[in-house]
Amino acid sequence: MSETPPPTVPHGIPILDESAELPRNERPEILIISGMSGAGRSRAAAALEDLDWYVIDNLPPRMLMALAGMMGSGDRVSRLAAVVDVRSREFFAELVNVLDELTRHKIAYRVIFLDASDAELVRRFETVRRPHPLQGEGRIMDGITSERSVLASLRNRADEVIDTTTLSVHDLSRRMREIVASEDADQKLHITVMSFGYKYGLPLDADHMADMRFLSNPYWVSELRHLTGQDRAVSEYVLGLEGAREFAEDYVATLAKILDGYQNELKPYVTIAIGCTGGKHRSVAMTEEISRLLRERGYPTRTVHRDLGRE
């Protein structure tokens, strides 16, 4: 007995079965980002990318149906954000009809509309010295007036209207996080703790750097010289030195305050570099310990040993 094929949208692309029981974080979501030129669409899209959304900029509306049919669980895209605006010119006129089509096919979506005062939009265009996409041979205000007319029906059916007149880029990013917030969508830090050797040069991408050369060097202990900080004997030696374990605990306690601040200020990627002379013993052992302590505090942490294995 053959199975009933899934329903399809135009172009023969299957639609997600809405009755399927998917975990919350796997249920497909579509966000449509639109609004006035200069109101912050690019910043909103970047904030969604930081939250692991699949973002497409300047998408012709007719493509939404095809993309919706490709969404699903597993390796498929489950969270899609499409930036649709008047740059798509004649295609934009199709957007309202496409939204009606999504509704008919029971494909869930939300429209987020970004706006700002005319005065602020004029100021922003003058600051970047770029013309409004609809002003033609006229003034910036002519373009803004024309765009408001084109976007009026979309603004009226938006699920969220964000006035960015007084918002900084960070404020807008926070607002986007609030809109898409779910149990699993909190902004997460991506922390890398990296050991390195000073004799091979400083890591250029380090946000914080700590020098372990205040500790005695296991290199001068004959039975430890051929080992690394990943070996238990070296780790116990280094962490057993006076002040070593206390340094690790105090440093992580200080970092915790900084990391929480980074999270609030939307800085998701942090690299902490721990150095010693050759990057083999002290820095490696301390990097492993600091990584362990950070994980104990709930921070997702990746450990990298940049110079381990060098001659």
CSV table of N, CA, C and O in Angstrom, one decimal, residues 60-141:
chain,number,residue,atom,x,y,z
A,60,PRO,N,13.2,38.1,-3.5
A,60,PRO,CA,11.9,38.3,-4.3
A,60,PRO,C,10.8,37.5,-3.6
A,60,PRO,O,11.0,36.4,-3.3
A,61,PRO,N,9.7,38.2,-3.2
A,61,PRO,CA,8.6,37.5,-2.5
A,61,PRO,C,8.2,36.2,-3.0
A,61,PRO,O,7.8,35.3,-2.3
A,62,ARG,N,8.2,36.1,-4.4
A,62,ARG,CA,7.7,34.8,-4.9
A,62,ARG,C,8.5,33.6,-4.5
A,62,ARG,O,8.0,32.5,-4.6
A,63,MET,N,9.7,33.9,-4.1
A,63,MET,CA,10.6,32.8,-3.6
A,63,MET,C,10.2,32.2,-2.3
A,63,MET,O,10.7,31.2,-1.9
A,64,LEU,N,9.5,33.0,-1.5
A,64,LEU,CA,9.1,32.5,-0.2
A,64,LEU,C,8.4,31.2,-0.2
A,64,LEU,O,8.6,30.3,0.7
A,65,MET,N,7.5,31.0,-1.1
A,65,MET,CA,6.7,29.7,-1.1
A,65,MET,C,7.7,28.6,-1.4
A,65,MET,O,7.5,27.5,-0.7
A,66,ALA,N,8.6,28.7,-2.3
A,66,ALA,CA,9.5,27.6,-2.6
A,66,ALA,C,10.4,27.3,-1.3
A,66,ALA,O,10.6,26.2,-1.0
A,67,LEU,N,10.9,28.4,-0.7
A,67,LEU,CA,11.7,28.2,0.5
A,67,LEU,C,10.9,27.6,1.6
A,67,LEU,O,11.5,26.7,2.4
A,68,ALA,N,9.7,28.0,1.8
A,68,ALA,CA,8.8,27.4,2.9
A,68,ALA,C,8.7,25.9,2.7
A,68,ALA,O,8.7,25.1,3.6
A,69,GLY,N,8.6,25.5,1.4
A,69,GLY,CA,8.4,24.0,1.2
A,69,GLY,C,9.7,23.2,1.5
A,69,GLY,O,9.6,22.0,1.7
A,70,MET,N,10.8,23.9,1.5
A,70,MET,CA,12.1,23.2,1.8
A,70,MET,C,12.4,23.1,3.3
A,70,MET,O,13.4,22.5,3.6
A,71,MET,N,11.6,23.8,4.1
A,71,MET,CA,11.9,23.8,5.5
A,71,MET,C,11.4,22.5,6.2
A,71,MET,O,10.5,21.9,5.8
A,72,GLY,N,12.1,22.1,7.3
A,72,GLY,CA,11.7,21.0,8.0
A,72,GLY,C,12.8,20.6,9.1
A,72,GLY,O,13.7,21.4,9.4
A,73,SER,N,12.7,19.4,9.6
A,73,SER,CA,13.6,19.0,10.7
A,73,SER,C,14.8,18.4,10.1
A,73,SER,O,15.0,18.4,8.8
A,74,GLY,N,15.7,17.9,10.9
A,74,GLY,CA,16.9,17.3,10.5
A,74,GLY,C,17.9,18.3,10.0
A,74,GLY,O,18.2,19.3,10.6
A,75,ASP,N,18.4,18.0,8.7
A,75,ASP,CA,19.5,18.9,8.2
A,75,ASP,C,18.8,20.1,7.5
A,75,ASP,O,19.6,21.0,7.0
A,76,ARG,N,17.5,20.1,7.3
A,76,ARG,CA,16.9,21.2,6.6
A,76,ARG,C,16.8,22.5,7.5
A,76,ARG,O,16.9,22.4,8.7
A,77,VAL,N,16.7,23.6,6.8
A,77,VAL,CA,16.5,24.9,7.5
A,77,VAL,C,15.2,24.9,8.3
A,77,VAL,O,14.2,24.5,7.8
A,78,SER,N,15.3,25.2,9.6
A,78,SER,CA,14.1,25.2,10.4
A,78,SER,C,13.7,26.7,10.9
A,78,SER,O,12.6,26.9,11.3
A,79,ARG,N,14.6,27.6,10.7
A,79,ARG,CA,14.3,29.0,11.1
A,79,ARG,C,14.9,29.9,10.0
A,79,ARG,O,16.1,30.1,9.8
A,80,LEU,N,13.9,30.4,9.2
A,80,LEU,CA,14.2,31.2,8.1
A,80,LEU,C,13.8,32.7,8.3
A,80,LEU,O,12.7,32.9,8.7
A,81,ALA,N,14.7,33.6,8.0
A,81,ALA,CA,14.3,35.0,8.0
A,81,ALA,C,14.6,35.6,6.7
A,81,ALA,O,15.7,35.5,6.1
A,82,ALA,N,13.6,36.2,6.1
A,82,ALA,CA,13.7,36.8,4.8
A,82,ALA,C,13.6,38.3,4.8
A,82,ALA,O,12.6,38.8,5.4
A,83,VAL,N,14.6,39.1,4.3
A,83,VAL,CA,14.5,40.5,4.3
A,83,VAL,C,13.9,40.9,2.9
A,83,VAL,O,14.4,40.6,1.9
A,84,VAL,N,12.7,41.4,3.0
A,84,VAL,CA,11.9,41.8,1.7
A,84,VAL,C,11.6,43.3,1.8
A,84,VAL,O,11.0,43.8,2.7
A,85,ASP,N,12.0,44.0,0.7
A,85,ASP,CA,11.8,45.4,0.8
A,85,ASP,C,11.7,46.0,-0.7
A,85,ASP,O,11.7,45.2,-1.6
A,86,VAL,N,11.6,47.3,-0.8
A,86,VAL,CA,11.3,47.9,-2.1
A,86,VAL,C,12.5,47.8,-3.0
A,86,VAL,O,12.3,48.1,-4.2
A,87,ARG,N,13.6,47.3,-2.6
A,87,ARG,CA,14.7,47.1,-3.5
A,87,ARG,C,14.4,46.1,-4.6
A,87,ARG,O,15.0,46.1,-5.7
A,88,SER,N,13.5,45.2,-4.3
A,88,SER,CA,13.1,44.2,-5.2
A,88,SER,C,12.1,44.7,-6.3
A,88,SER,O,11.6,44.0,-7.1
A,89,ARG,N,11.8,46.0,-6.2
A,89,ARG,CA,11.0,46.8,-7.2
A,89,ARG,C,9.7,46.1,-7.5
A,89,ARG,O,8.9,45.9,-6.6
A,90,GLU,N,9.5,45.7,-8.7
A,90,GLU,CA,8.2,45.2,-9.1
A,90,GLU,C,7.8,43.9,-8.4
A,90,GLU,O,6.7,43.6,-8.2
A,91,PHE,N,8.8,43.1,-7.9
A,91,PHE,CA,8.6,41.9,-7.2
A,91,PHE,C,7.9,42.2,-5.9
A,91,PHE,O,7.1,41.4,-5.4
A,92,PHE,N,8.2,43.4,-5.3
A,92,PHE,CA,7.6,43.6,-4.0
A,92,PHE,C,6.1,43.7,-4.0
A,92,PHE,O,5.4,43.4,-3.0
A,93,ALA,N,5.5,44.1,-5.1
A,93,ALA,CA,4.1,44.2,-5.2
A,93,ALA,C,3.4,42.8,-5.0
A,93,ALA,O,2.2,42.7,-4.7
A,94,GLU,N,4.2,41.7,-5.2
A,94,GLU,CA,3.6,40.4,-5.0
A,94,GLU,C,3.5,40.0,-3.6
A,94,GLU,O,2.9,39.0,-3.3
A,95,LEU,N,4.2,40.7,-2.7
A,95,LEU,CA,4.3,40.2,-1.3
A,95,LEU,C,3.0,39.9,-0.6
A,95,LEU,O,2.9,38.9,0.0
A,96,VAL,N,2.1,40.8,-0.7
A,96,VAL,CA,0.8,40.6,0.0
A,96,VAL,C,0.1,39.4,-0.5
A,96,VAL,O,-0.4,38.6,0.3
A,97,ASN,N,0.1,39.1,-1.8
A,97,ASN,CA,-0.5,37.9,-2.4
A,97,ASN,C,0.3,36.7,-1.9
A,97,ASN,O,-0.3,35.6,-1.6
A,98,VAL,N,1.6,36.8,-1.8
A,98,VAL,CA,2.4,35.6,-1.3
A,98,VAL,C,2.1,35.3,0.2
A,98,VAL,O,1.9,34.1,0.5
A,99,LEU,N,1.9,36.4,1.0
A,99,LEU,CA,1.5,36.1,2.4
A,99,LEU,C,0.2,35.4,2.5
A,99,LEU,O,-0.1,34.6,3.3
A,100,ASP,N,-0.8,35.8,1.6
A,100,ASP,CA,-2.1,35.2,1.6
A,100,ASP,C,-1.9,33.7,1.2
A,100,ASP,O,-2.6,32.8,1.7
A,101,GLU,N,-1.0,33.4,0.3
A,101,GLU,CA,-0.8,32.1,-0.1
A,101,GLU,C,-0.2,31.2,1.0
A,101,GLU,O,-0.6,30.1,1.2
A,102,LEU,N,0.7,31.8,1.7
A,102,LEU,CA,1.3,31.1,2.9
A,102,LEU,C,0.2,30.8,3.9
A,102,LEU,O,0.2,29.7,4.5
A,103,THR,N,-0.7,31.7,4.1
A,103,THR,CA,-1.8,31.5,5.1
A,103,THR,C,-2.7,30.4,4.6
A,103,THR,O,-3.1,29.5,5.4
A,104,ARG,N,-3.0,30.4,3.3
A,104,ARG,CA,-3.9,29.3,2.7
A,104,ARG,C,-3.2,27.9,2.9
A,104,ARG,O,-3.9,26.9,3.1
A,105,HIS,N,-1.9,27.9,2.8
A,105,HIS,CA,-1.2,26.6,3.0
A,105,HIS,C,-0.8,26.3,4.4
A,105,HIS,O,-0.1,25.3,4.7
A,106,LYS,N,-1.3,27.1,5.4
A,106,LYS,CA,-1.1,26.9,6.8
A,106,LYS,C,0.4,26.9,7.1
A,106,LYS,O,0.8,26.1,8.0
A,107,ILE,N,1.1,27.8,6.5
A,107,ILE,CA,2.5,27.9,6.8
A,107,ILE,C,2.7,29.1,7.7
A,107,ILE,O,2.3,30.3,7.3
A,108,ALA,N,3.1,28.9,8.9
A,108,ALA,CA,3.2,30.0,9.9
A,108,ALA,C,4.3,31.0,9.6
A,108,ALA,O,5.4,30.6,9.2
A,109,TYR,N,4.0,32.2,9.7
A,109,TYR,CA,5.0,33.2,9.5
A,109,TYR,C,4.7,34.4,10.4
A,109,TYR,O,3.5,34.6,10.9
A,110,ARG,N,5.7,35.3,10.6
A,110,ARG,CA,5.5,36.6,11.3
A,110,ARG,C,6.1,37.7,10.4
A,110,ARG,O,7.2,37.5,9.9
A,111,VAL,N,5.5,38.8,10.4
A,111,VAL,CA,6.1,40.0,9.7
A,111,VAL,C,6.5,41.0,10.8
A,111,VAL,O,5.8,41.4,11.7
A,112,ILE,N,7.8,41.4,10.6
A,112,ILE,CA,8.4,42.4,11.5
A,112,ILE,C,8.7,43.6,10.7
A,112,ILE,O,9.4,43.5,9.7
A,113,PHE,N,8.1,44.7,11.0
A,113,PHE,CA,8.2,46.0,10.2
A,113,PHE,C,9.0,47.0,11.0
A,113,PHE,O,8.7,47.3,12.1
A,114,LEU,N,10.1,47.5,10.4
A,114,LEU,CA,11.0,48.5,11.0
A,114,LEU,C,10.6,49.8,10.4
A,114,LEU,O,10.5,50.0,9.2
A,115,ASP,N,10.5,50.8,11.3
A,115,ASP,CA,10.1,52.2,11.0
A,115,ASP,C,11.0,53.1,11.7
A,115,ASP,O,11.6,52.8,12.7
A,116,ALA,N,10.9,54.4,11.3
A,116,ALA,CA,11.6,55.5,12.0
A,116,ALA,C,10.9,56.8,11.6
A,116,ALA,O,10.2,56.8,10.5
A,117,SER,N,11.1,57.8,12.3
A,117,SER,CA,10.6,59.1,11.9
A,117,SER,C,11.2,59.6,10.6
A,117,SER,O,12.3,59.3,10.3
A,118,ASP,N,10.4,60.4,9.9
A,118,ASP,CA,11.0,61.0,8.6
A,118,ASP,C,12.3,61.7,8.8
A,118,ASP,O,13.2,61.6,8.1
A,119,ALA,N,12.3,62.5,9.9
A,119,ALA,CA,13.5,63.3,10.2
A,119,ALA,C,14.7,62.5,10.4
A,119,ALA,O,15.8,62.7,9.9
A,120,GLU,N,14.5,61.4,11.2
A,120,GLU,CA,15.6,60.5,11.4
A,120,GLU,C,16.1,59.7,10.2
A,120,GLU,O,17.3,59.5,10.0
A,121,LEU,N,15.1,59.3,9.4
A,121,LEU,CA,15.5,58.6,8.1
A,121,LEU,C,16.3,59.6,7.2
A,121,LEU,O,17.3,59.2,6.6
A,122,VAL,N,15.9,60.8,7.1
A,122,VAL,CA,16.6,61.8,6.3
A,122,VAL,C,18.0,62.0,6.9
A,122,VAL,O,19.0,62.0,6.1
A,123,ARG,N,18.1,62.1,8.2
A,123,ARG,CA,19.5,62.2,8.8
A,123,ARG,C,20.4,61.0,8.5
A,123,ARG,O,21.5,61.2,8.2
A,124,ARG,N,19.8,59.8,8.6
A,124,ARG,CA,20.6,58.6,8.3
A,124,ARG,C,21.1,58.6,6.9
A,124,ARG,O,22.2,58.2,6.6
A,125,PHE,N,20.2,58.9,5.9
A,125,PHE,CA,20.6,58.9,4.5
A,125,PHE,C,21.7,60.0,4.2
A,125,PHE,O,22.6,59.8,3.5
A,126,GLU,N,21.5,61.2,4.9
A,126,GLU,CA,22.5,62.2,4.6
A,126,GLU,C,23.8,61.8,5.3
A,126,GLU,O,24.9,62.2,4.7
A,127,THR,N,23.8,61.1,6.4
A,127,THR,CA,25.0,60.7,7.0
A,127,THR,C,25.8,59.8,6.1
A,127,THR,O,27.1,59.9,6.1
A,128,VAL,N,25.2,58.8,5.5
A,128,VAL,CA,25.9,57.8,4.7
A,128,VAL,C,26.0,58.3,3.2
A,128,VAL,O,26.7,57.7,2.4
A,129,ARG,N,25.4,59.5,2.9
A,129,ARG,CA,25.5,60.1,1.6
A,129,ARG,C,25.1,59.1,0.5
A,129,ARG,O,25.8,59.0,-0.6
A,130,ARG,N,24.0,58.5,0.7
A,130,ARG,CA,23.4,57.6,-0.3
A,130,ARG,C,22.0,58.0,-0.6
A,130,ARG,O,21.3,58.5,0.3
A,131,PRO,N,21.5,57.9,-1.8
A,131,PRO,CA,20.2,58.3,-2.2
A,131,PRO,C,19.2,57.2,-1.7
A,131,PRO,O,19.5,56.1,-1.4
A,132,HIS,N,18.0,57.7,-1.4
A,132,HIS,CA,16.9,56.7,-1.1
A,132,HIS,C,16.6,55.9,-2.4
A,132,HIS,O,16.6,56.5,-3.5
A,133,PRO,N,16.3,54.6,-2.2
A,133,PRO,CA,16.1,53.8,-3.4
A,133,PRO,C,14.9,54.3,-4.3
A,133,PRO,O,14.8,53.9,-5.5
A,134,LEU,N,13.9,55.1,-3.8
A,134,LEU,CA,12.8,55.5,-4.5
A,134,LEU,C,12.8,57.0,-4.8
A,134,LEU,O,11.8,57.5,-5.4
A,135,GLN,N,13.8,57.7,-4.5
A,135,GLN,CA,13.8,59.1,-4.7
A,135,GLN,C,14.0,59.6,-6.2
A,135,GLN,O,13.6,60.7,-6.6
A,136,GLY,N,14.6,58.7,-7.0
A,136,GLY,CA,14.8,59.1,-8.4
A,136,GLY,C,15.6,60.4,-8.5
A,136,GLY,O,16.6,60.5,-7.9
A,137,GLU,N,15.0,61.3,-9.3
A,137,GLU,CA,15.7,62.6,-9.4
A,137,GLU,C,15.2,63.6,-8.4
A,137,GLU,O,15.7,64.8,-8.4
A,138,GLY,N,14.4,63.2,-7.4
A,138,GLY,CA,13.8,64.1,-6.4
A,138,GLY,C,14.7,64.1,-5.2
A,138,GLY,O,15.8,63.8,-5.1
A,139,ARG,N,14.0,64.6,-4.1
A,139,ARG,CA,14.7,64.7,-2.8
A,139,ARG,C,14.5,63.4,-2.0
A,139,ARG,O,13.7,62.5,-2.3
A,140,ILE,N,15.3,63.3,-0.9
A,140,ILE,CA,15.2,62.1,0.0
A,140,ILE,C,13.8,62.0,0.5
A,140,ILE,O,13.2,60.9,0.5
A,141,MET,N,13.2,63.1,0.9
A,141,MET,CA,11.8,63.1,1.4
A,141,MET,C,10.8,62.6,0.4
A,141,MET,O,9.8,61.9,0.7
